[in-house]
């Protein structure tokens, strides 16, 4: 049972651990100089989403591996360097480091006529290596390719300041005394805007569409611990939605009172933003909300309401594209289409190819990734079987139909899962 695991972040390490526990011969290929995935602080010349202010939005109790909990000495929401160190400690504890090849980029993955997989990789010296595996597990994540508006607003090519993506943002101190516009309302946007507001001369937050902003804690409890509590999980989905809406009305009031657009959709019908800071920074005048950017004019950023701001930098926190350049085109997602995977893991027409962590839950991902890894390990050792390709495609169609009804038809939402039901589905598999 030879298995190639691509990526040594949270998902890749979970996969390697589960596979080795069932006797698989595992090789884990990681492009970065260390394990840890997106939680590693990028080194010189590297790009990566782990800006200095990055912390967990989920409680450590639910974010650590089941067999290797995060230490009690960690705060409830550890910073990225703590998480990276924890992931390395897990790799050491689980004996995974000998099977991890660092600074090794996967160039191509293709299936041969006999069903085996040929993986071509390149190490730090530039030497290429060709190997055959019975199975391939892709755990490289979906925060690898920065998504920028295309095209950028008119005048961007002659803007006097700097335009960058959040992937290239490191620390608010780099912008001390500058005037900065942050674009977006997702997790990175509110984190970066709050961080900048402590250093920059002026910070604006440009928001095109309203999103639901949820504090990290309600009633003195971490929101993901609330979501995991039996009294909450036994509620129906409409009851859960109503409970959260009422709690938010008490905790923060209307978002329009902060100068932000109200969401045009019910909660849990789109991504939510978890933040304890951004609304407070707005109320203190440290972050100034503005609508979407209409155009650039020299050193000015012009917004759609006609207002403008002289700016030195614009940080686009506009997310990431799912990119798997080493896989055949259209696998597992075609241009602009949904991700099509059985149980969000298996490619119906490519036996032996699995994806871990290619999901987006409302809450911590770790338990789900571990359940995915255990199921894949059972498929690999033969103690579990996949149904026919026809049955798998039917499951995918049913899942995507429910997703479209709830979230709309976009690439990102095709990997959205509800923690409880998805975990039960994997445990019963």
CSV table of C-alpha atoms in Angstrom, one decimal:
chain,number,residue,atom,x,y,z
A,1,UNK,CA,0.0,0.0,0.0
A,2,UNK,CA,2.2,2.9,-1.2
A,3,UNK,CA,0.6,6.3,-0.8
A,4,UNK,CA,1.8,9.7,-1.8
A,5,UNK,CA,0.5,12.5,0.4
A,6,UNK,CA,0.8,16.0,-1.1
A,7,UNK,CA,1.2,18.7,1.6
A,8,UNK,CA,2.4,18.6,5.2
A,9,UNK,CA,-0.1,21.0,6.8
A,10,UNK,CA,-2.9,20.1,9.2
A,11,UNK,CA,-4.6,17.9,6.6
A,12,UNK,CA,-1.5,16.2,5.2
A,13,UNK,CA,-0.2,15.3,8.7
A,14,UNK,CA,-3.6,13.9,9.6
A,15,UNK,CA,-3.6,11.8,6.5
A,16,UNK,CA,-0.1,10.5,7.0
A,17,UNK,CA,-0.8,9.6,10.6
A,18,UNK,CA,-4.0,7.7,9.8
A,19,UNK,CA,-2.5,5.9,6.9
A,20,UNK,CA,0.7,4.8,8.8
A,21,UNK,CA,-1.6,3.5,11.6
A,22,UNK,CA,-3.0,1.1,9.1
A,23,UNK,CA,0.3,0.0,7.8
A,24,UNK,CA,0.6,2.1,4.6
A,25,UNK,CA,3.9,3.0,3.2
A,26,UNK,CA,3.6,6.8,3.1
A,27,UNK,CA,5.7,9.5,1.4
A,28,UNK,CA,4.6,13.0,2.2
A,29,UNK,CA,5.8,15.7,-0.2
A,30,UNK,CA,5.9,19.3,1.0
A,31,UNK,CA,7.1,22.4,-1.0
A,32,UNK,CA,7.9,24.5,2.0
A,33,UNK,CA,11.0,24.2,4.2
A,34,UNK,CA,9.0,22.9,7.2
A,35,UNK,CA,5.7,21.3,8.1
A,36,UNK,CA,2.8,23.5,9.2
A,37,UNK,CA,1.0,24.6,6.1
A,38,UNK,CA,-0.7,28.0,6.1
A,39,UNK,CA,0.2,28.5,9.8
A,40,UNK,CA,3.9,28.8,9.1
A,41,UNK,CA,5.3,32.3,9.0
A,42,UNK,CA,6.6,32.7,5.4
A,43,UNK,CA,10.4,33.0,5.1
A,44,UNK,CA,12.3,35.4,2.9
A,45,UNK,CA,11.1,35.1,-0.7
A,46,UNK,CA,8.0,33.0,0.3
A,47,UNK,CA,4.4,34.0,-0.1
A,48,UNK,CA,1.8,32.8,2.4
A,49,UNK,CA,-1.3,33.8,4.3
A,50,UNK,CA,0.2,33.7,7.8
A,51,UNK,CA,0.5,37.4,8.6
A,52,UNK,CA,1.8,38.3,12.0
A,53,UNK,CA,-1.6,39.1,13.6
A,54,UNK,CA,-3.1,35.8,12.5
A,55,UNK,CA,-4.8,33.8,15.3
A,56,UNK,CA,-7.1,30.8,15.4
A,57,UNK,CA,-10.8,31.7,15.2
A,58,UNK,CA,-11.7,28.3,16.7
A,59,UNK,CA,-11.0,27.2,20.2
A,60,UNK,CA,-7.9,25.1,20.8
A,61,UNK,CA,-10.0,22.3,22.3
A,62,UNK,CA,-11.6,21.7,18.9
A,63,UNK,CA,-8.7,22.5,16.8
A,64,UNK,CA,-6.1,20.1,18.1
A,65,UNK,CA,-5.8,16.5,17.0
A,66,UNK,CA,-7.9,14.0,19.0
A,67,UNK,CA,-4.8,11.9,20.0
A,68,UNK,CA,-2.6,14.9,20.6
A,69,UNK,CA,-4.5,17.8,22.1
A,70,UNK,CA,-3.1,21.3,22.1
A,71,UNK,CA,-1.4,22.0,25.4
A,72,UNK,CA,-3.4,23.7,28.2
A,73,UNK,CA,-0.7,26.4,28.3
A,74,UNK,CA,-1.9,27.7,24.9
A,75,UNK,CA,-4.5,30.5,25.0
A,76,UNK,CA,-8.0,29.7,23.8
A,77,UNK,CA,-7.2,31.2,20.4
A,78,UNK,CA,-3.4,30.6,19.8
A,79,UNK,CA,-1.5,32.7,17.3
A,80,UNK,CA,-0.2,31.3,14.1
A,81,UNK,CA,3.3,30.6,15.4
A,82,UNK,CA,1.9,28.5,18.2
A,83,UNK,CA,-0.2,26.5,15.8
A,84,UNK,CA,2.8,25.9,13.5
A,85,UNK,CA,4.9,24.8,16.5
A,86,UNK,CA,2.1,22.5,17.6
A,87,UNK,CA,1.8,20.9,14.1
A,88,UNK,CA,5.5,20.2,14.1
A,89,UNK,CA,5.3,18.7,17.6
A,90,UNK,CA,2.5,16.5,16.4
A,91,UNK,CA,4.6,15.3,13.4
A,92,UNK,CA,7.5,14.5,15.8
A,93,UNK,CA,5.2,12.7,18.3
A,94,UNK,CA,3.5,10.7,15.5
A,95,UNK,CA,6.9,9.8,14.0
A,96,UNK,CA,6.0,11.4,10.7
A,97,UNK,CA,9.1,13.5,10.0
A,98,UNK,CA,11.1,10.6,8.4
A,99,UNK,CA,8.4,10.2,5.7
A,100,UNK,CA,8.2,14.0,4.9
A,101,UNK,CA,10.3,15.3,2.1
A,102,UNK,CA,10.6,19.1,2.6
A,103,UNK,CA,11.4,21.6,-0.1
A,104,UNK,CA,9.9,19.2,-2.6
A,105,UNK,CA,7.5,20.5,-5.2
A,106,UNK,CA,5.0,18.2,-7.0
A,107,UNK,CA,5.2,18.8,-10.7
A,108,UNK,CA,2.6,16.3,-12.0
A,109,UNK,CA,0.3,13.5,-10.9
A,110,UNK,CA,-1.1,11.2,-13.6
A,111,UNK,CA,-2.8,7.8,-13.6
A,112,UNK,CA,-1.4,5.0,-15.7
A,113,UNK,CA,-3.4,2.4,-17.6
A,114,UNK,CA,-2.8,-0.1,-14.8
A,115,UNK,CA,-4.4,2.2,-12.2
A,116,UNK,CA,-1.1,3.2,-10.5
A,117,UNK,CA,-0.2,6.9,-10.1
A,118,UNK,CA,3.0,8.4,-11.4
A,119,UNK,CA,4.2,11.4,-9.3
A,120,UNK,CA,6.9,13.7,-10.6
A,121,UNK,CA,8.5,15.9,-8.0
A,122,UNK,CA,11.5,18.3,-7.9
A,123,UNK,CA,13.7,18.9,-4.8
A,124,UNK,CA,15.5,22.0,-3.6
A,125,UNK,CA,18.5,21.2,-5.8
A,126,UNK,CA,16.3,21.1,-8.9
A,127,UNK,CA,16.6,17.4,-9.4
A,128,UNK,CA,13.4,15.7,-10.6
A,129,UNK,CA,12.2,12.3,-9.4
A,130,UNK,CA,9.6,10.0,-10.9
A,131,UNK,CA,7.8,7.5,-8.6
A,132,UNK,CA,4.8,5.2,-8.7
A,133,UNK,CA,2.2,4.9,-6.0
A,134,UNK,CA,-1.0,2.9,-5.6
A,135,UNK,CA,-2.8,5.9,-4.1
A,136,UNK,CA,-2.4,9.7,-4.0
A,137,UNK,CA,-3.9,12.0,-1.3
A,138,UNK,CA,-4.0,15.7,-2.1
A,139,UNK,CA,-3.8,17.7,1.1
A,140,UNK,CA,-2.3,20.9,-0.3
A,141,UNK,CA,-5.2,23.1,0.8
A,142,UNK,CA,-7.0,25.8,-1.1
A,143,UNK,CA,-5.1,28.9,0.0
A,144,UNK,CA,-2.4,28.7,-2.6
A,145,UNK,CA,-3.3,31.1,-5.4
A,146,UNK,CA,-4.3,34.7,-4.6
A,147,UNK,CA,-7.6,35.8,-6.2
A,148,UNK,CA,-7.6,39.5,-7.3
A,149,UNK,CA,-10.4,41.3,-9.1
A,150,UNK,CA,-9.9,40.9,-12.8
A,151,UNK,CA,-9.9,43.5,-14.1
A,152,UNK,CA,-9.0,45.8,-11.2
A,153,UNK,CA,-11.0,49.1,-11.1
A,154,UNK,CA,-10.1,51.7,-13.7
A,155,UNK,CA,-6.9,53.6,-13.0
A,156,UNK,CA,-5.3,50.9,-11.0
A,157,UNK,CA,-2.4,50.6,-13.4
A,158,UNK,CA,-1.4,54.3,-12.7
A,159,UNK,CA,-2.2,54.3,-9.0
A,160,UNK,CA,0.6,56.1,-7.1
A,161,UNK,CA,0.6,53.8,-4.2
A,162,UNK,CA,1.0,50.0,-3.7
A,163,UNK,CA,-1.6,47.4,-4.5
A,164,UNK,CA,-1.2,44.0,-3.0
A,165,UNK,CA,-3.1,40.8,-2.0
A,166,UNK,CA,-3.4,39.7,1.7
A,167,UNK,CA,-1.0,36.8,0.8
A,168,UNK,CA,1.7,39.4,0.6
A,169,UNK,CA,0.8,41.3,3.8
A,170,UNK,CA,2.9,40.5,6.8
A,171,UNK,CA,2.7,43.1,9.6
A,172,UNK,CA,0.9,46.4,10.3
A,173,UNK,CA,4.2,48.0,11.4
A,174,UNK,CA,5.3,47.9,7.7
A,175,UNK,CA,2.7,50.6,7.1
A,176,UNK,CA,3.4,52.9,10.0
A,177,UNK,CA,2.2,56.4,9.2
A,178,UNK,CA,0.7,55.4,5.9
A,179,UNK,CA,-2.9,55.6,4.6
A,180,UNK,CA,-4.3,52.2,3.7
A,181,UNK,CA,-7.5,50.8,2.2
A,182,UNK,CA,-8.4,47.2,3.0
A,183,UNK,CA,-10.8,45.5,0.6
A,184,UNK,CA,-13.1,42.8,1.8
A,185,UNK,CA,-15.1,41.7,4.9
A,186,UNK,CA,-13.8,38.1,5.3
A,187,UNK,CA,-11.5,36.9,8.1
A,188,UNK,CA,-8.3,38.2,6.7
A,189,UNK,CA,-9.8,41.6,5.8
A,190,UNK,CA,-11.1,42.3,9.3
A,191,UNK,CA,-7.9,40.9,10.9
A,192,UNK,CA,-5.6,43.0,8.7
A,193,UNK,CA,-7.8,46.2,9.0
A,194,UNK,CA,-7.7,45.9,12.8
A,195,UNK,CA,-3.9,45.2,12.8
A,196,UNK,CA,-3.3,48.2,10.4
A,197,UNK,CA,-5.4,50.5,12.5
A,198,UNK,CA,-2.8,50.3,15.3
A,199,UNK,CA,0.0,51.5,13.0
A,200,UNK,CA,-1.3,53.3,9.9
A,201,UNK,CA,-2.2,57.0,9.9
A,202,UNK,CA,-5.6,56.1,8.5
A,203,UNK,CA,-7.3,52.8,7.7
A,204,UNK,CA,-10.4,52.4,5.5
A,205,UNK,CA,-12.4,49.1,5.1
A,206,UNK,CA,-13.9,48.9,1.6
A,207,UNK,CA,-16.9,46.5,1.6
A,208,UNK,CA,-18.9,45.5,-1.5
A,209,UNK,CA,-21.3,43.1,0.1
A,210,UNK,CA,-22.5,42.6,3.7
A,211,UNK,CA,-21.5,39.5,5.6
A,212,UNK,CA,-22.7,38.3,9.0
A,213,UNK,CA,-20.0,39.2,11.6
A,214,UNK,CA,-20.0,36.9,14.7
A,215,UNK,CA,-17.9,37.6,17.8
A,216,UNK,CA,-15.5,34.8,18.8
A,217,UNK,CA,-17.5,34.5,22.1
A,218,UNK,CA,-21.1,34.7,23.0
A,219,UNK,CA,-22.4,34.5,26.6
A,220,UNK,CA,-18.7,34.0,27.7
A,221,UNK,CA,-18.3,30.9,25.5
A,222,UNK,CA,-16.4,30.3,22.3
A,223,UNK,CA,-18.9,30.2,19.5
A,224,UNK,CA,-17.6,26.9,18.2
A,225,UNK,CA,-17.9,25.3,21.6
A,226,UNK,CA,-21.5,26.6,21.6
A,227,UNK,CA,-22.0,25.0,18.2
A,228,UNK,CA,-20.6,21.7,19.6
A,229,UNK,CA,-22.8,21.7,22.7
A,230,UNK,CA,-25.6,19.0,22.9
A,231,UNK,CA,-28.2,21.6,23.6
A,232,UNK,CA,-27.4,23.4,20.4
A,233,UNK,CA,-26.8,20.4,18.1
A,234,UNK,CA,-30.2,18.9,19.0
A,235,UNK,CA,-31.9,22.0,17.7
A,236,UNK,CA,-33.2,22.0,14.1
A,237,UNK,CA,-31.4,24.1,11.6
A,238,UNK,CA,-34.1,26.9,11.6
A,239,UNK,CA,-33.9,26.9,15.4
A,240,UNK,CA,-30.1,27.2,15.4
A,241,UNK,CA,-30.4,30.1,12.9
A,242,UNK,CA,-33.0,31.9,15.0
A,243,UNK,CA,-31.0,31.4,18.2
A,244,UNK,CA,-27.8,32.9,16.6
A,245,UNK,CA,-29.7,35.8,15.0
A,246,UNK,CA,-31.2,36.7,18.4
A,247,UNK,CA,-27.9,36.4,20.2
A,248,UNK,CA,-26.2,38.7,17.6
A,249,UNK,CA,-29.0,41.3,17.9
A,250,UNK,CA,-28.2,41.5,21.6
A,251,UNK,CA,-24.4,41.2,21.3
A,252,UNK,CA,-23.7,43.7,18.6
A,253,UNK,CA,-26.9,45.2,17.2
A,254,UNK,CA,-27.3,46.0,13.5
A,255,UNK,CA,-24.2,46.1,11.2
A,256,UNK,CA,-25.6,49.2,9.5
A,257,UNK,CA,-25.2,51.1,12.8
A,258,UNK,CA,-21.4,50.6,12.3
A,259,UNK,CA,-21.5,51.9,8.7
A,260,UNK,CA,-21.4,48.4,7.2
A,261,UNK,CA,-23.9,47.1,4.7
A,262,UNK,CA,-26.5,44.7,6.1
A,263,UNK,CA,-26.2,41.1,4.7
A,264,UNK,CA,-28.7,40.4,1.9
A,265,UNK,CA,-29.0,36.8,3.1
A,266,UNK,CA,-29.9,34.9,6.3
A,267,UNK,CA,-27.1,33.7,8.5
A,268,UNK,CA,-25.4,30.4,7.5
A,269,UNK,CA,-26.5,31.0,3.8
A,270,UNK,CA,-23.1,32.4,3.1
A,271,UNK,CA,-19.7,32.5,4.8
A,272,UNK,CA,-19.6,34.2,8.2
A,273,UNK,CA,-16.8,36.4,9.6
A,274,UNK,CA,-15.6,35.7,13.1
A,275,UNK,CA,-14.1,38.7,14.8
A,276,UNK,CA,-14.0,40.3,18.2
A,277,UNK,CA,-12.1,43.3,17.1
A,278,UNK,CA,-13.4,44.9,13.9
A,279,UNK,CA,-16.6,46.4,15.2
A,280,UNK,CA,-14.8,47.9,18.2
A,281,UNK,CA,-12.1,49.4,15.9
A,282,UNK,CA,-14.9,50.9,13.8
A,283,UNK,CA,-16.7,52.3,16.8
A,284,UNK,CA,-13.4,53.9,18.0
A,285,UNK,CA,-12.8,55.6,14.7
A,286,UNK,CA,-9.7,53.5,14.0
A,287,UNK,CA,-11.2,51.8,11.0
A,288,UNK,CA,-13.5,53.7,8.6
A,289,UNK,CA,-16.0,51.7,6.5
A,290,UNK,CA,-16.5,52.6,2.9
A,291,UNK,CA,-18.3,51.0,0.0
A,292,UNK,CA,-16.6,49.2,-3.0
A,293,UNK,CA,-13.8,50.9,-4.9
A,294,UNK,CA,-15.1,52.5,-8.1
A,295,UNK,CA,-11.7,53.7,-9.5
A,296,UNK,CA,-8.2,54.9,-8.9
A,297,UNK,CA,-7.1,58.5,-9.7
A,298,UNK,CA,-3.4,59.1,-9.2
A,299,UNK,CA,-3.0,58.7,-5.4
A,300,UNK,CA,-6.7,58.7,-4.7
A,301,UNK,CA,-9.1,55.8,-4.2
A,302,UNK,CA,-12.6,56.7,-5.4
A,303,UNK,CA,-15.5,54.7,-3.8
A,304,UNK,CA,-18.9,53.9,-5.4
A,305,UNK,CA,-20.7,56.5,-3.2
A,306,UNK,CA,-18.5,59.3,-4.7
A,307,UNK,CA,-16.3,59.7,-1.6
A,308,UNK,CA,-12.5,59.3,-2.0
A,309,UNK,CA,-9.4,58.9,0.0
A,310,UNK,CA,-5.7,59.7,-0.6
A,311,UNK,CA,-4.0,56.3,0.0
A,312,UNK,CA,-0.5,54.9,0.1
A,313,UNK,CA,-1.5,51.2,-0.2
A,314,UNK,CA,-4.5,49.1,-1.0
A,315,UNK,CA,-4.7,45.5,0.4
A,316,UNK,CA,-7.1,43.2,-1.4
A,317,UNK,CA,-8.4,40.5,1.0
A,318,UNK,CA,-10.4,38.9,-1.8
A,319,UNK,CA,-9.6,35.2,-1.1
A,320,UNK,CA,-8.0,32.5,-3.0
A,321,UNK,CA,-8.5,30.2,-6.0
A,322,UNK,CA,-8.4,26.5,-5.8
A,323,UNK,CA,-5.3,25.6,-7.7
A,324,UNK,CA,-4.0,22.1,-8.4
A,325,UNK,CA,-1.5,22.6,-11.3
A,326,UNK,CA,0.0,19.2,-10.9
A,327,UNK,CA,-3.3,17.4,-11.6
A,328,UNK,CA,-5.1,16.9,-14.9
A,329,UNK,CA,-7.2,19.9,-16.0
A,330,UNK,CA,-10.7,19.9,-14.5
A,331,UNK,CA,-9.8,17.7,-11.5
A,332,UNK,CA,-11.4,18.2,-9.1
A,333,UNK,CA,-12.8,21.5,-10.3
A,334,UNK,CA,-13.3,22.9,-13.8
A,335,UNK,CA,-12.9,26.6,-14.6
A,336,UNK,CA,-15.6,28.4,-12.7
A,337,UNK,CA,-17.4,25.2,-11.8
A,338,UNK,CA,-18.1,23.4,-8.5
A,339,UNK,CA,-15.8,20.9,-6.8
A,340,UNK,CA,-17.2,17.4,-7.7
A,341,UNK,CA,-16.0,14.9,-5.1
A,342,UNK,CA,-17.8,12.0,-3.5
A,343,UNK,CA,-18.3,12.8,0.2
A,344,UNK,CA,-16.0,15.8,-0.6
A,345,UNK,CA,-13.1,13.4,-0.8
A,346,UNK,CA,-13.1,10.9,-3.7
A,347,UNK,CA,-12.9,11.6,-7.5
A,348,UNK,CA,-15.4,9.2,-9.0
A,349,UNK,CA,-13.6,8.7,-12.3
A,350,UNK,CA,-10.1,8.5,-10.8
A,351,UNK,CA,-9.8,5.6,-8.4
A,352,UNK,CA,-7.0,5.9,-5.9
A,353,UNK,CA,-7.1,9.8,-5.8
A,354,UNK,CA,-8.4,11.4,-2.7
A,355,UNK,CA,-8.6,15.0,-1.4
A,356,UNK,CA,-8.4,15.9,2.3
A,357,UNK,CA,-9.3,19.3,3.8
A,358,UNK,CA,-11.0,20.6,0.7
A,359,UNK,CA,-14.0,21.6,2.7
A,360,UNK,CA,-15.2,24.8,4.4
A,361,UNK,CA,-17.1,24.2,7.7
A,362,UNK,CA,-18.7,26.8,10.0
A,363,UNK,CA,-16.2,25.9,12.8
A,364,UNK,CA,-13.1,24.0,13.3
A,365,UNK,CA,-11.9,21.7,10.5
A,366,UNK,CA,-9.7,19.4,12.4
A,367,UNK,CA,-12.2,16.7,13.5
A,368,UNK,CA,-13.6,16.6,10.0
A,369,UNK,CA,-10.1,16.2,8.4
A,370,UNK,CA,-9.3,13.4,10.9
A,371,UNK,CA,-12.5,11.6,10.0
A,372,UNK,CA,-11.7,12.0,6.3
A,373,UNK,CA,-8.2,10.6,6.9
A,374,UNK,CA,-9.5,7.6,8.8
A,375,UNK,CA,-12.0,6.8,6.0
A,376,UNK,CA,-9.4,7.2,3.3
A,377,UNK,CA,-7.0,4.9,5.3
A,378,UNK,CA,-9.8,2.3,5.4
A,379,UNK,CA,-10.3,2.6,1.6
A,380,UNK,CA,-6.5,2.2,1.1
A,381,UNK,CA,-6.2,-1.0,3.2
A,382,UNK,CA,-9.4,-2.5,1.8
A,383,UNK,CA,-11.6,-2.5,4.9
A,384,UNK,CA,-13.9,-0.1,3.2
A,385,UNK,CA,-15.0,0.2,-0.4
A,386,UNK,CA,-16.3,2.9,-2.7
A,387,UNK,CA,-19.6,2.5,-4.5
A,388,UNK,CA,-19.8,2.5,-8.3
A,389,UNK,CA,-18.9,5.7,-10.2
A,390,UNK,CA,-22.6,6.1,-11.0
A,391,UNK,CA,-23.6,6.0,-7.3
A,392,UNK,CA,-20.9,8.5,-6.4
A,393,UNK,CA,-21.9,10.9,-9.2
A,394,UNK,CA,-25.5,10.7,-7.9
A,395,UNK,CA,-24.4,11.6,-4.4
A,396,UNK,CA,-22.4,14.5,-5.7
A,397,UNK,CA,-25.4,15.8,-7.7
A,398,UNK,CA,-27.7,15.6,-4.7
A,399,UNK,CA,-25.1,17.4,-2.5
A,400,UNK,CA,-24.5,20.2,-5.0
A,401,UNK,CA,-28.2,20.6,-5.5
A,402,UNK,CA,-28.7,21.2,-1.8
A,403,UNK,CA,-25.7,23.6,-1.8
A,404,UNK,CA,-27.1,25.7,-4.7
A,405,UNK,CA,-30.4,26.0,-2.9
A,406,UNK,CA,-28.8,27.2,0.3
A,407,UNK,CA,-25.7,29.1,-0.9
A,408,UNK,CA,-26.0,29.7,-4.6
A,409,UNK,CA,-23.8,28.4,-7.4
A,410,UNK,CA,-20.2,29.3,-6.8
A,411,UNK,CA,-16.9,27.3,-6.6
A,412,UNK,CA,-16.2,28.2,-3.0
A,413,UNK,CA,-19.6,27.2,-1.6
A,414,UNK,CA,-19.4,23.8,-3.3
A,415,UNK,CA,-17.0,22.7,-0.5
A,416,UNK,CA,-19.2,24.0,2.3
A,417,UNK,CA,-20.2,21.4,5.0
A,418,UNK,CA,-22.1,21.4,8.2
A,419,UNK,CA,-19.9,20.0,10.9
A,420,UNK,CA,-22.3,17.7,12.7
A,421,UNK,CA,-24.0,16.0,9.8
A,422,UNK,CA,-20.8,15.7,7.8
A,423,UNK,CA,-19.0,14.1,10.7
A,424,UNK,CA,-21.8,11.6,11.2
A,425,UNK,CA,-21.7,10.8,7.5
A,426,UNK,CA,-18.0,10.0,7.7
A,427,UNK,CA,-18.3,8.0,10.9
A,428,UNK,CA,-21.0,5.9,9.5
A,429,UNK,CA,-19.2,5.2,6.2
